XYZ file of C-alpha atoms in Angstrom:
787
model
C -24.564 -19.983 28.916
C -24.288 -19.764 25.137
C -20.976 -18.536 23.764
C -19.872 -17.818 20.224
C -16.787 -16.536 18.427
C -13.304 -17.796 17.672
C -11.898 -19.860 20.549
C -9.353 -22.614 20.964
C -10.860 -26.082 21.022
C -10.212 -26.242 24.765
C -11.787 -22.767 25.304
C -8.429 -21.588 26.675
C -7.401 -17.923 26.811
C -5.028 -16.507 24.193
C -1.610 -15.783 25.766
C -0.895 -12.438 24.007
C -2.217 -9.722 26.323
C -1.142 -6.387 24.873
C 0.973 -4.629 22.245
C 2.710 -1.312 22.948
C 4.123 0.652 19.998
C 6.457 3.640 20.233
C 7.169 5.564 17.030
C 9.977 8.070 16.585
C 9.965 10.044 13.333
C 13.029 12.060 12.359
C 12.208 14.041 9.239
C 11.146 11.268 6.781
C 12.582 8.211 8.593
C 10.666 6.289 11.264
C 11.965 4.040 14.030
C 9.301 1.739 15.498
C 9.617 -0.197 18.750
C 6.871 -2.747 19.463
C 6.575 -4.567 22.782
C 4.383 -7.687 22.867
C 3.398 -8.830 26.358
C 2.589 -12.516 26.891
C 1.219 -14.333 29.918
C 0.572 -18.063 30.295
C -2.466 -18.546 32.551
C -2.712 -22.237 31.752
C -1.368 -25.151 33.775
C 0.860 -26.424 30.947
C 3.871 -24.886 29.188
C 2.879 -23.030 26.015
C 4.210 -22.332 22.564
C 2.489 -19.178 21.265
C 2.570 -18.442 17.523
C 1.594 -14.963 16.332
C 1.478 -14.072 12.610
C 1.341 -10.334 11.978
C 1.960 -7.711 9.266
C 4.796 -5.163 9.037
C 5.550 -2.632 6.295
C 7.100 -4.506 3.369
C 10.130 -2.211 3.220
C 10.800 -2.175 6.987
C 14.336 -2.993 8.129
C 13.769 -5.191 11.191
C 16.934 -4.691 13.243
C 16.331 -5.767 16.850
C 14.511 -8.592 18.615
C 14.784 -9.424 22.306
C 12.833 -11.098 25.101
C 12.455 -10.146 28.777
C 11.494 -12.985 31.122
C 11.413 -11.885 34.736
C 14.789 -10.218 35.307
C 16.456 -11.989 32.370
C 16.847 -10.296 28.984
C 17.780 -12.342 25.927
C 18.866 -10.492 22.761
C 18.278 -12.412 19.550
C 20.903 -13.041 16.893
C 20.389 -13.106 13.138
C 21.182 -16.531 11.683
C 20.571 -18.424 8.452
C 16.868 -19.335 8.505
C 17.132 -23.138 8.539
C 19.813 -23.056 11.237
C 17.656 -20.716 13.322
C 14.647 -23.049 13.020
C 16.743 -26.069 14.021
C 18.183 -24.214 17.015
C 14.654 -23.219 18.069
C 13.348 -26.789 17.790
C 16.392 -28.154 19.668
C 15.854 -25.656 22.492
C 12.177 -26.584 22.872
C 12.891 -30.316 22.817
C 15.472 -29.879 25.609
C 13.082 -27.872 27.789
C 14.626 -24.458 27.165
C 12.814 -21.225 26.368
C 13.295 -19.943 22.815
C 11.982 -17.213 20.531
C 11.956 -17.200 16.716
C 11.085 -14.324 14.372
C 10.971 -15.002 10.626
C 9.655 -13.454 7.413
C 7.126 -15.261 5.215
C 8.641 -16.953 2.152
C 5.871 -15.527 -0.055
C 5.630 -11.912 1.122
C 8.094 -9.655 2.951
C 5.310 -7.905 4.886
C 4.162 -10.956 6.907
C 6.084 -12.203 9.945
C 5.736 -15.140 12.293
C 6.780 -14.857 15.956
C 7.082 -18.100 17.936
C 7.368 -17.887 21.728
C 8.431 -21.315 22.939
C 8.193 -23.053 26.311
C 6.482 -20.346 28.321
C 6.005 -22.068 31.720
C 2.657 -21.997 33.585
C 2.132 -18.625 35.262
C 5.114 -17.067 33.458
C 5.102 -13.688 31.659
C 7.356 -12.572 28.821
C 7.830 -9.282 26.949
C 9.050 -9.397 23.361
C 10.677 -6.245 21.959
C 10.770 -5.800 18.183
C 12.392 -2.803 16.457
C 12.399 -1.729 12.828
C 13.195 1.369 10.755
C 11.427 2.477 7.589
C 11.203 5.390 5.142
C 7.971 7.390 5.040
C 6.362 7.733 1.605
C 5.417 11.164 0.208
C 1.703 11.544 -0.525
C -0.109 13.549 -3.188
C -0.655 16.456 -0.756
C 3.019 16.389 0.411
C 2.187 14.577 3.647
C 4.451 11.779 4.856
C 2.568 8.518 5.427
C 3.304 6.119 8.277
C 1.200 2.981 8.487
C 1.175 0.528 11.381
C -0.536 -2.562 9.918
C -3.013 -3.730 12.540
C -5.122 -5.739 10.093
C -3.882 -8.815 8.238
C -6.329 -9.946 5.594
C -6.216 -13.587 4.484
C -3.849 -13.779 1.514
C -5.438 -15.493 -1.475
C -3.191 -18.333 -2.659
C -3.667 -19.157 -6.365
C -4.371 -22.772 -7.269
C -1.284 -24.790 -8.062
C 1.080 -22.388 -6.290
C 3.341 -23.346 -3.434
C 2.025 -23.429 0.133
C 1.491 -20.274 2.089
C 4.609 -20.772 4.252
C 3.643 -18.755 7.323
C -0.028 -19.478 7.981
C -2.559 -17.150 9.509
C -5.286 -17.525 12.111
C -7.799 -14.683 11.697
C -10.731 -13.369 13.693
C -13.168 -10.501 13.174
C -11.726 -7.257 14.563
C -14.275 -7.163 17.398
C -12.938 -10.447 18.806
C -9.223 -9.607 18.994
C -8.331 -10.526 22.590
C -5.368 -8.168 23.107
C -5.030 -4.376 23.322
C -2.896 -1.832 21.435
C -1.322 1.368 22.743
C 0.502 3.691 20.333
C 2.505 6.886 20.836
C 4.613 8.934 18.416
C 7.338 11.555 18.727
C 8.041 13.647 15.615
C 11.057 15.890 15.013
C 12.297 17.718 11.920
C 14.537 20.642 10.946
C 11.322 22.226 9.615
C 8.195 23.117 11.631
C 5.492 20.454 11.926
C 2.275 21.822 10.437
C -0.083 19.064 11.559
C -0.489 15.335 12.151
C -3.630 13.578 10.933
C -4.856 10.005 11.316
C -7.633 7.646 10.273
C -7.907 6.695 13.963
C -8.843 8.806 16.973
C -5.817 10.651 18.369
C -5.219 12.635 21.522
C -4.379 16.297 20.668
C -0.928 17.028 19.178
C 1.483 18.337 21.829
C 4.321 20.617 20.656
C 7.519 20.309 22.684
C 9.176 23.597 21.695
C 8.231 27.074 20.510
C 9.430 26.663 16.913
C 7.159 23.589 16.604
C 9.882 21.298 15.226
C 9.147 18.617 17.848
C 5.813 17.160 18.887
C 4.174 14.085 20.410
C 0.851 12.431 19.729
C -0.958 9.346 21.070
C -3.622 6.973 19.819
C -6.798 7.455 21.820
C -7.724 4.527 24.062
C -9.940 1.733 22.774
C -8.539 0.941 19.305
C -10.825 -1.681 17.760
C -8.390 -3.394 15.326
C -10.807 -2.690 12.470
C -8.229 -0.655 10.549
C -4.533 -0.049 10.145
C -3.178 2.880 12.164
C -2.219 5.561 9.635
C -0.439 8.826 10.437
C -0.022 11.663 7.934
C 2.704 14.107 8.972
C 2.957 17.537 7.349
C 6.034 19.792 7.476
C 6.379 23.355 6.256
C 8.617 23.588 3.160
C 8.669 19.809 2.843
C 10.438 19.568 -0.525
C 13.965 20.336 0.643
C 16.842 18.144 -0.589
C 18.920 16.802 2.310
C 21.917 14.574 3.012
C 22.558 12.818 6.336
C 25.975 11.260 6.997
C 25.992 8.646 9.778
C 29.171 7.431 11.497
C 30.031 3.735 11.317
C 29.789 1.305 14.222
C 32.936 1.521 16.356
C 33.053 -2.250 16.902
C 32.671 -3.067 13.179
C 35.592 -3.598 10.829
C 36.667 -0.475 8.847
C 35.897 -0.947 5.172
C 32.737 -2.956 5.927
C 29.238 -1.557 5.468
C 28.636 -1.225 9.217
C 32.164 0.073 9.927
C 32.209 2.908 7.365
C 30.057 6.058 7.339
C 26.869 5.824 5.234
C 25.098 8.787 3.605
C 21.383 9.023 2.832
C 20.611 11.588 0.105
C 17.025 12.813 -0.443
C 16.412 14.605 -3.745
C 13.245 16.366 -4.918
C 13.714 17.159 -8.627
C 11.760 20.215 -9.798
C 10.919 20.210 -13.515
C 10.535 23.347 -15.678
C 6.982 24.735 -15.664
C 6.957 24.869 -19.475
C 7.398 21.102 -19.608
C 4.956 20.379 -16.781
C 2.139 22.409 -18.352
C 2.123 20.118 -21.406
C 0.882 16.536 -21.253
C 1.534 13.627 -23.554
C -1.077 12.936 -26.233
C -0.036 9.340 -26.732
C 0.356 6.178 -24.724
C -1.278 2.801 -24.160
C -3.232 2.915 -20.888
C -4.129 -0.477 -19.420
C -6.342 -0.508 -16.319
C -6.390 -3.706 -14.216
C -9.238 -3.701 -11.673
C -9.691 -6.120 -8.760
C -13.208 -7.608 -8.778
C -12.700 -10.221 -6.079
C -15.356 -10.609 -3.384
C -13.478 -8.386 -0.934
C -13.936 -5.422 -3.321
C -17.700 -5.366 -2.750
C -19.965 -2.445 -1.793
C -18.299 0.977 -1.542
C -14.970 -0.228 -2.938
C -16.331 -1.385 -6.288
C -18.563 1.716 -6.565
C -15.582 3.978 -5.946
C -13.514 1.979 -8.463
C -16.202 2.401 -11.145
C -16.411 6.166 -10.524
C -12.619 6.333 -10.796
C -12.635 4.493 -14.131
C -15.196 7.039 -15.389
C -12.863 9.922 -14.510
C -9.873 8.123 -16.038
C -11.650 7.387 -19.306
C -12.882 10.983 -19.631
C -9.372 12.326 -18.950
C -7.462 10.263 -21.524
C -5.968 12.208 -24.424
C -7.228 11.833 -27.980
C -4.778 9.698 -29.946
C -3.928 7.250 -27.157
C -4.871 3.551 -26.844
C -6.521 1.823 -23.871
C -8.029 -1.364 -22.467
C -9.625 -2.419 -19.172
C -8.997 -5.769 -17.489
C -10.687 -7.061 -14.355
C -9.729 -10.073 -12.277
C -10.675 -12.393 -9.455
C -10.252 -16.169 -9.687
C -10.302 -15.551 -13.455
C -9.829 -12.436 -15.553
C -11.761 -10.572 -18.241
C -10.938 -7.769 -20.669
C -13.285 -5.343 -22.428
C -11.408 -5.436 -25.746
C -9.358 -8.298 -27.216
C -6.440 -5.874 -27.490
C -5.921 -2.203 -26.703
C -7.990 0.049 -28.969
C -7.661 3.652 -30.076
C -9.476 6.090 -27.801
C -12.560 7.511 -29.500
C -16.156 8.384 -28.651
C -17.289 4.908 -29.721
C -14.656 2.934 -27.787
C -15.069 5.162 -24.713
C -18.846 4.641 -24.666
C -18.461 0.886 -25.130
C -15.998 0.723 -22.233
C -18.184 2.834 -19.930
C -21.178 0.544 -20.523
C -19.095 -2.459 -19.464
C -17.696 -0.585 -16.444
C -21.207 0.260 -15.272
C -22.022 -3.478 -15.192
C -18.954 -4.426 -13.133
C -19.519 -6.050 -9.737
C -17.198 -7.640 -7.189
C -18.195 -11.112 -8.351
C -15.081 -12.822 -9.705
C -14.117 -14.774 -6.566
C -10.509 -14.871 -5.311
C -7.547 -12.590 -6.030
C -5.361 -14.153 -8.754
C -3.458 -11.176 -10.111
C -0.477 -12.963 -11.662
C -2.248 -14.462 -14.714
C -3.841 -11.223 -16.015
C -0.511 -9.414 -15.554
C 1.251 -12.118 -17.576
C -1.423 -11.813 -20.285
C -1.045 -8.021 -20.462
C 2.725 -8.325 -20.794
C 2.330 -10.947 -23.522
C 0.505 -8.437 -25.755
C 2.795 -6.708 -28.285
C 3.528 -3.059 -27.494
C 2.090 -0.462 -29.876
C 4.806 1.580 -31.639
C 5.200 5.127 -30.230
C 2.551 4.431 -27.553
C 4.369 3.901 -24.215
C 2.516 1.354 -22.075
C 1.182 2.568 -18.705
C -0.331 -0.079 -16.397
C -2.695 0.973 -13.586
C -3.370 -1.787 -11.021
C -6.178 -1.491 -8.449
C -6.373 -4.148 -5.711
C -6.994 -4.669 -2.035
C -3.691 -6.518 -2.163
C -4.663 -9.778 -0.511
C -2.470 -12.222 -2.449
C -0.146 -14.953 -1.250
C 2.365 -14.890 -4.132
C 3.584 -11.309 -3.697
C 7.201 -11.961 -4.694
C 6.148 -13.779 -7.872
C 3.970 -10.844 -8.960
C 6.696 -8.273 -8.273
C 9.255 -10.363 -10.164
C 6.929 -10.427 -13.193
C 6.626 -6.622 -13.111
C 10.412 -6.215 -12.888
C 10.956 -8.658 -15.750
C 8.853 -6.398 -17.997
C 9.945 -3.047 -16.565
C 11.712 -2.077 -19.796
C 8.435 -1.966 -21.750
C 6.036 -0.165 -19.385
C 5.439 1.853 -16.228
C 3.299 0.415 -13.420
C 1.120 2.560 -11.135
C -0.408 0.658 -8.210
C -3.237 1.408 -5.787
C -3.825 -0.383 -2.471
C -7.502 -0.215 -1.563
C -8.819 -0.616 1.978
C -7.451 -1.903 5.258
C -4.864 -4.663 5.236
C -3.694 -4.174 1.635
C -0.199 -5.596 1.234
C 2.325 -2.755 1.315
C 4.940 -5.146 -0.094
C 2.774 -5.821 -3.168
C 1.636 -2.234 -3.827
C 5.019 -0.572 -3.225
C 6.936 -3.398 -4.907
C 4.952 -3.268 -8.152
C 5.351 0.507 -8.462
C 9.035 0.457 -7.543
C 9.975 -2.302 -9.971
C 7.632 -0.949 -12.650
C 9.035 2.580 -12.532
C 5.689 4.061 -11.472
C 4.116 5.372 -8.284
C 2.209 3.710 -5.408
C -0.880 5.077 -3.630
C -2.910 3.759 -0.678
C -6.627 4.473 -0.278
C -7.849 3.743 3.263
C -10.704 4.718 5.556
C -12.675 7.643 4.164
C -10.039 8.562 1.543
C -11.428 9.347 -1.884
C -9.822 7.172 -4.529
C -10.258 9.664 -7.360
C -7.753 12.450 -6.472
C -4.966 9.952 -5.782
C -5.580 8.083 -9.028
C -5.721 11.291 -11.042
C -2.381 12.376 -9.577
C -0.891 9.124 -10.863
C -2.478 9.720 -14.290
C -0.779 13.135 -14.339
C 2.509 11.366 -13.593
C 1.808 8.906 -16.426
C 1.110 11.782 -18.819
C 4.346 13.552 -17.880
C 7.115 13.147 -20.427
C 9.322 10.221 -19.444
C 12.570 11.199 -17.763
C 15.495 9.457 -19.498
C 19.287 9.266 -19.263
C 19.246 9.450 -15.458
C 22.663 9.361 -13.810
C 24.164 10.180 -10.407
C 27.737 11.411 -9.986
C 29.702 12.042 -6.791
C 32.362 14.664 -6.103
C 34.279 13.749 -2.931
C 37.747 14.407 -1.477
C 40.326 12.202 -3.205
C 40.900 10.135 -0.038
C 37.190 9.155 0.129
C 35.597 6.587 -2.203
C 31.886 5.841 -2.600
C 29.976 2.540 -2.958
C 26.331 3.113 -3.906
C 23.992 0.731 -2.032
C 20.753 1.700 -3.826
C 19.732 0.339 -7.232
C 20.053 2.844 -10.104
C 17.320 5.498 -10.264
C 15.105 4.664 -13.248
C 12.144 6.965 -12.604
C 11.679 10.599 -11.599
C 8.389 12.417 -10.999
C 7.736 16.066 -10.238
C 7.626 16.663 -6.469
C 8.451 13.058 -5.557
C 11.437 12.125 -3.415
C 14.334 10.002 -4.697
C 16.528 8.333 -2.043
C 20.116 7.225 -2.501
C 22.179 5.301 0.094
C 25.954 5.111 -0.260
C 28.890 3.811 1.775
C 31.791 6.261 2.209
C 35.214 4.629 2.649
C 38.317 6.557 3.735
C 39.205 9.379 6.121
C 38.462 13.062 5.581
C 38.760 16.261 7.611
C 35.744 17.425 9.628
C 35.372 20.454 7.373
C 35.328 18.355 4.184
C 32.346 18.544 1.839
C 30.873 16.264 -0.760
C 28.593 16.906 -3.703
C 26.104 14.659 -5.467
C 24.724 15.587 -8.909
C 21.600 14.129 -10.491
C 21.450 14.608 -14.276
C 18.597 13.630 -16.590
C 16.824 14.546 -19.801
C 13.181 15.622 -19.873
C 11.330 16.225 -23.156
C 14.680 16.706 -24.870
C 15.925 19.217 -22.270
C 19.006 18.187 -20.255
C 18.677 19.093 -16.554
C 20.587 18.618 -13.329
C 20.082 18.952 -9.586
C 23.034 19.371 -7.246
C 23.339 18.966 -3.490
C 26.404 19.932 -1.452
C 26.705 18.325 1.975
C 29.108 18.099 4.914
C 30.951 14.816 5.399
C 30.861 15.348 9.158
C 28.635 12.652 10.683
C 25.397 13.759 12.322
C 25.243 13.563 16.109
C 23.035 10.995 17.880
C 22.056 9.390 14.566
C 22.453 5.806 15.841
C 22.609 3.255 13.019
C 19.307 4.040 11.318
C 20.831 5.064 7.973
C 23.160 2.036 7.966
C 20.229 -0.300 8.515
C 18.129 1.291 5.791
C 21.107 1.131 3.438
C 21.656 -2.536 4.320
C 17.960 -3.252 3.779
C 18.084 -1.592 0.338
C 21.084 -3.687 -0.713
C 19.580 -6.894 0.737
C 16.328 -6.414 -1.224
C 18.266 -5.847 -4.477
C 20.321 -9.004 -3.940
C 17.203 -11.049 -3.080
C 15.593 -9.917 -6.334
C 18.744 -10.919 -8.209
C 18.652 -14.349 -6.528
C 15.011 -14.902 -7.593
C 15.721 -13.751 -11.162
C 18.393 -16.447 -11.505
C 16.267 -18.998 -9.584
C 19.077 -19.590 -7.111
C 21.513 -20.602 -9.851
C 23.887 -17.652 -9.431
C 26.759 -18.527 -7.128
C 27.297 -16.597 -3.954
C 24.248 -14.289 -3.966
C 22.338 -16.059 -1.172
C 25.541 -16.354 0.879
C 26.173 -12.632 0.401
C 22.638 -11.809 1.602
C 23.045 -14.002 4.695
C 26.440 -12.448 5.495
C 25.121 -8.899 5.076
C 22.009 -9.683 7.139
C 24.064 -11.177 9.981
C 26.611 -8.308 9.975
C 23.994 -5.541 9.888
C 21.442 -7.260 12.123
C 18.743 -6.573 9.512
C 16.199 -9.218 8.495
C 16.189 -10.932 5.106
C 14.209 -13.720 3.445
C 17.130 -16.118 4.069
C 17.650 -15.357 7.765
C 15.690 -15.289 11.010
C 16.080 -13.868 14.517
C 16.658 -16.564 17.153
C 16.932 -16.138 20.953
C 17.446 -18.995 23.414
C 17.371 -18.598 27.199
C 20.492 -20.610 28.029
C 20.672 -19.203 31.569
C 17.502 -20.945 32.651
C 18.757 -23.833 34.810
C 15.302 -25.354 35.268
C 14.173 -27.653 32.478
C 10.524 -26.939 31.624
C 8.480 -30.082 32.236
C 5.296 -31.340 30.629
C 3.845 -31.562 27.128
C 4.094 -28.329 25.102
C 0.721 -26.893 23.998
C 0.634 -24.805 20.797
C -1.554 -21.684 20.694
C -2.076 -19.767 17.429
C -2.757 -16.144 18.282
C -5.464 -14.677 16.035
C -4.793 -11.585 13.928
C -7.432 -8.965 13.199
C -9.417 -9.720 10.052
C -11.213 -6.818 8.372
C -14.687 -8.286 8.656
C -16.903 -7.696 5.613
C -19.211 -10.665 6.201
C -22.949 -10.251 6.827
C -24.101 -10.586 10.434
C -24.557 -14.220 11.382
C -22.309 -15.560 8.586
C -18.836 -16.952 8.974
C -16.305 -15.411 6.586
C -14.253 -18.096 4.860
C -11.139 -17.683 2.736
C -9.614 -20.265 0.434
C -8.612 -23.320 2.524
C -4.918 -22.719 1.913
C -5.009 -19.222 3.354
C -6.449 -19.527 6.858
C -5.020 -21.848 9.454
C -7.764 -23.863 11.035
C -6.160 -26.944 12.533
C -6.676 -28.460 15.937
C -5.838 -25.129 17.542
C -8.817 -23.060 16.468
C -12.387 -23.419 15.217
C -15.670 -21.581 15.515
C -17.701 -22.703 18.499
C -21.172 -23.759 17.493
C -23.992 -21.472 18.560
C -26.341 -23.871 20.306
C -29.240 -21.477 20.837
C -29.175 -19.607 17.542
C -32.727 -20.468 16.671
C -31.719 -22.841 13.862
C -31.887 -26.600 14.518
C -28.851 -28.732 13.547
C -29.463 -29.928 9.997
C -28.552 -33.307 8.551
C -25.948 -31.603 6.336
C -24.248 -30.349 9.504
C -24.275 -33.803 11.045
C -22.684 -35.161 7.882
C -20.076 -32.392 8.007
C -18.701 -33.848 11.244
C -17.396 -36.791 9.208
C -15.072 -34.564 7.174
C -11.392 -35.062 7.975
C -10.522 -31.414 7.330
C -12.051 -29.048 9.943
C -12.071 -26.284 7.315
C -14.514 -28.283 5.185
C -16.750 -28.778 8.214
C -16.626 -25.054 8.974
C -17.485 -24.177 5.388
C -20.475 -26.543 5.367
C -21.772 -25.140 8.656
C -21.204 -21.578 7.524
C -23.072 -22.130 4.259
C -25.997 -23.741 6.067
C -26.320 -21.016 8.670
C -26.028 -18.270 6.065
C -28.701 -19.950 3.909
C -30.957 -20.225 6.966
C -30.411 -16.553 7.711
C -31.294 -15.623 4.148
C -34.563 -17.569 4.380
C -35.466 -15.691 7.571
C -34.332 -12.305 6.260
C -35.002 -11.953 2.516
C -32.379 -9.827 0.785
C -33.506 -6.277 0.224
C -32.351 -4.429 -2.864
C -30.125 -1.641 -1.533
C -31.050 1.869 -2.519
C -28.541 3.410 -4.915
C -27.231 6.704 -3.534
C -27.891 9.713 -5.768
C -25.079 10.279 -8.236
C -22.470 12.857 -7.321
C -23.213 16.072 -9.329
C -19.568 16.251 -10.420
C -19.636 12.703 -11.786
C -22.997 13.440 -13.431
C -21.445 16.333 -15.343
C -18.257 14.401 -16.157
C -20.250 11.462 -17.512
C -21.719 13.754 -20.207
C -18.362 14.884 -21.643
C -17.459 13.616 -25.109
C -14.149 11.844 -25.770
C -13.011 14.878 -27.773
C -13.312 17.062 -24.656
C -16.500 18.998 -25.498
C -20.018 18.783 -24.047
C -23.253 18.650 -26.042
C -26.106 21.066 -25.342
C -29.010 18.898 -24.186
C -31.464 18.522 -21.271
C -29.096 16.181 -19.382
C -26.391 18.853 -19.304
C -28.883 21.497 -18.210
C -30.030 19.262 -15.340
C -26.428 18.608 -14.271
C -25.870 22.386 -14.171
C -29.015 22.843 -12.065
C -30.858 24.710 -14.852
C -33.776 24.081 -17.179
C -33.101 23.360 -20.836
C -35.039 26.507 -21.822
C -32.903 28.730 -19.564
C -29.686 27.327 -21.022
C -30.861 27.676 -24.642
C -32.199 31.181 -24.071
C -28.911 32.446 -22.543
C -26.701 31.236 -25.439
C -24.997 34.089 -27.336
C -26.357 34.247 -30.846
C -23.219 33.510 -32.881
C -21.990 30.699 -30.646
C -22.332 27.010 -31.537
C -24.167 24.718 -29.139
C -21.049 22.654 -28.345
C -18.916 25.721 -27.558
C -21.639 27.155 -25.294
C -22.150 23.821 -23.518
C -18.417 23.315 -23.009
C -17.860 26.813 -21.590
C -20.818 26.361 -19.227
C -19.389 23.051 -17.971
C -15.977 24.669 -17.360
C -17.533 27.616 -15.499
C -19.542 25.219 -13.312
C -16.424 23.187 -12.466
C -14.410 26.295 -11.543
C -17.313 27.971 -9.785
C -18.638 25.084 -7.681
C -16.063 22.262 -7.558
C -12.674 23.882 -6.931
C -12.283 21.629 -3.853
C -12.186 18.638 -6.246
C -9.935 20.256 -8.879
C -7.452 17.346 -8.655
C -10.205 15.090 -10.004
C -11.368 17.150 -13.007
C -8.298 19.202 -13.938
C -7.150 16.912 -16.771
C -10.556 16.644 -18.435
C -10.968 20.431 -18.112
C -7.605 20.904 -19.877
C -8.886 18.631 -22.629
C -12.044 20.762 -22.935
C -9.991 23.970 -23.112
C -7.771 22.410 -25.795
C -10.891 21.499 -27.805
C -12.148 25.089 -27.601
C -8.765 26.481 -28.698
C -8.513 23.975 -31.564
C -11.942 25.071 -32.833
C -10.916 28.740 -32.592
C -14.234 29.379 -30.897
C -15.594 32.922 -31.513
C -17.194 35.109 -28.834
C -15.448 33.288 -25.966
C -15.452 36.367 -23.711
C -19.144 36.954 -24.398
C -19.891 33.272 -23.611
C -17.962 33.420 -20.325
C -19.832 36.560 -19.257
C -23.213 35.042 -20.181
C -22.330 31.758 -18.481
C -21.372 33.553 -15.259
C -24.716 35.363 -15.232
C -26.668 32.145 -15.862
C -24.849 30.077 -13.224
C -24.324 32.858 -10.676
C -20.512 32.664 -10.842
C -17.661 35.103 -11.409
C -15.041 32.960 -13.144
C -12.404 34.755 -15.258
C -11.781 33.612 -18.845
C -8.067 33.132 -18.062
C -8.886 30.742 -15.208
C -10.570 28.466 -17.749
C -7.345 28.178 -19.739
C -8.805 30.105 -22.673
């Protein structure tokens, strides 16, 4: 019988059998409990190693193992000590479990299950808490990463640390079950997902509690994403959580901790105006994994961005893979000529630049001198598959004083640590585009943020009873955007009466106008809150200290020790600690040689049928544990090149040679067909015709985009109206009449068109609007067009 796929060399079964995930969402905070069930069906003791993704900002706070009737709860220890204790336990025949974060990226973890005897089962319980990000449509996004793409490791960088064994999603040998319980002070409007869900079940009549489950048969071809919508979502809140009774008073875990959520609302007069200056730098991923629909969507997005830029700004477009390119040597002033030149280059872009080396182009952008009175805004588009995440984020933070960074994670498996980290340290905003999401509305929301006047002079002040002092755990707020949440964690030390109140005031200046938002809150701790807020506060402080340690390259005394101490006290993971559990109650020493099994993680498979997808050798683990079994009866005889490949010392080289040969054979049997280009979206067709100034020209291309003949358009033009004014009003009527569902995508360029009409003091506007409505069969009011 012919078999194919990813197997161990000995054709042995993978010991991970199933993963069960329970999610509890309280307002905008999620607690996630994952149970991983292992079973050793082999006749030798096993060490199972599973590398998997978690959200980059998750506070991992519990790790335990159940073996038969014995439960072992892990402790947090300094990472090297934990590794040594794990190795010592295995060498003495004891069972041990080790959970550690990757050195390169905080969203990759390695779980080692050691000395699992023949026939034995074990259940590993992992718990973490995380904040849910606010989306453009006010939904709260939870993402359970089920896909871990190979992380591209740039040449010359340090090793990948935790290494990954990947398989196509269809070959993942374990199952996933997922259930969620949602509760909030406000009613739950709906819960949506990119995966199939069972129907939402409300648990009470006011619809403030509900449960939902993932439908059976998840294929591991995508991350599990939930979007949760509440009524009246933008309400500032403060939650005070009591300290741990067993912890020392005055310590972080012993004192109460408050989590403050603020949603600043800016004056409408300020929000209706947009900046007419700025240097906009777009950095687009053109690595191989951005092929097909991703690169097409990226090119359409760049078209919308370029048409929406204000006259008077500067811009440039970079693209990167294993190397990087830029359209202009330096940022140029936005004009009809420079816009057209850029659009021609964008149209030629393909996903053909190899790997994903993002650090070098970012360094080059930052090395360019800033243009006076043109604030730099960096837009980064990537599928986020890099191995040097912390290095990239550090570079953004180092230059945060001279720019704002807006980041976009494209597709399944994009690194949340990279995308969120760049935006957070760059004072911008992060967006994720997955499944069938359209990239354009999310990107245009970020452009609106970039065009908002910068908020400056931000400060937070506390008004508390005199016997209570405050220690802020969060880094200072450096960025505020309309409708976006700002979170502050603070430790409250001292005793107060149950009726006592506190007040936090956020002050800032926007477009020269001083503003403030105030929130009064009770100091009485919430009931049944657990330690969620404490753990999130500890995680926030740990991440700030880790960044400080990297900035000083480990030369600043006491920072690492402080991180380790805080991590151990709070039970929250850090880059310097690990969870270690040893079964010391097991009186029987496990006999026999220990066999290592690397458990494969789902790989989002973009390879053609019959071809083996290969990443850079440093990114995918392919040692003696795993290789692709040769397909004996595939119709292609073994070639001499394949025989030679057996001599290679590195199995990865052999795999690559075989993969290339089989793919070449397939191509010779199935000549590549030129794919048909889908017809261009009518909206993009119209947008592509707009001039940089904001107007449209009256020509046959515009008439065709409007669904009319050139003669009909010319004939309907009011006599005293210029061709450009008539064309521009027609385009605006068409957008408002037929594309209101995509208003987020064209709103900025329509504002630019309206500004052009006002600047030209166009005569007969009312007459043009009436005539345009008749021609296009619409009933759009002049006021709706902004005229």
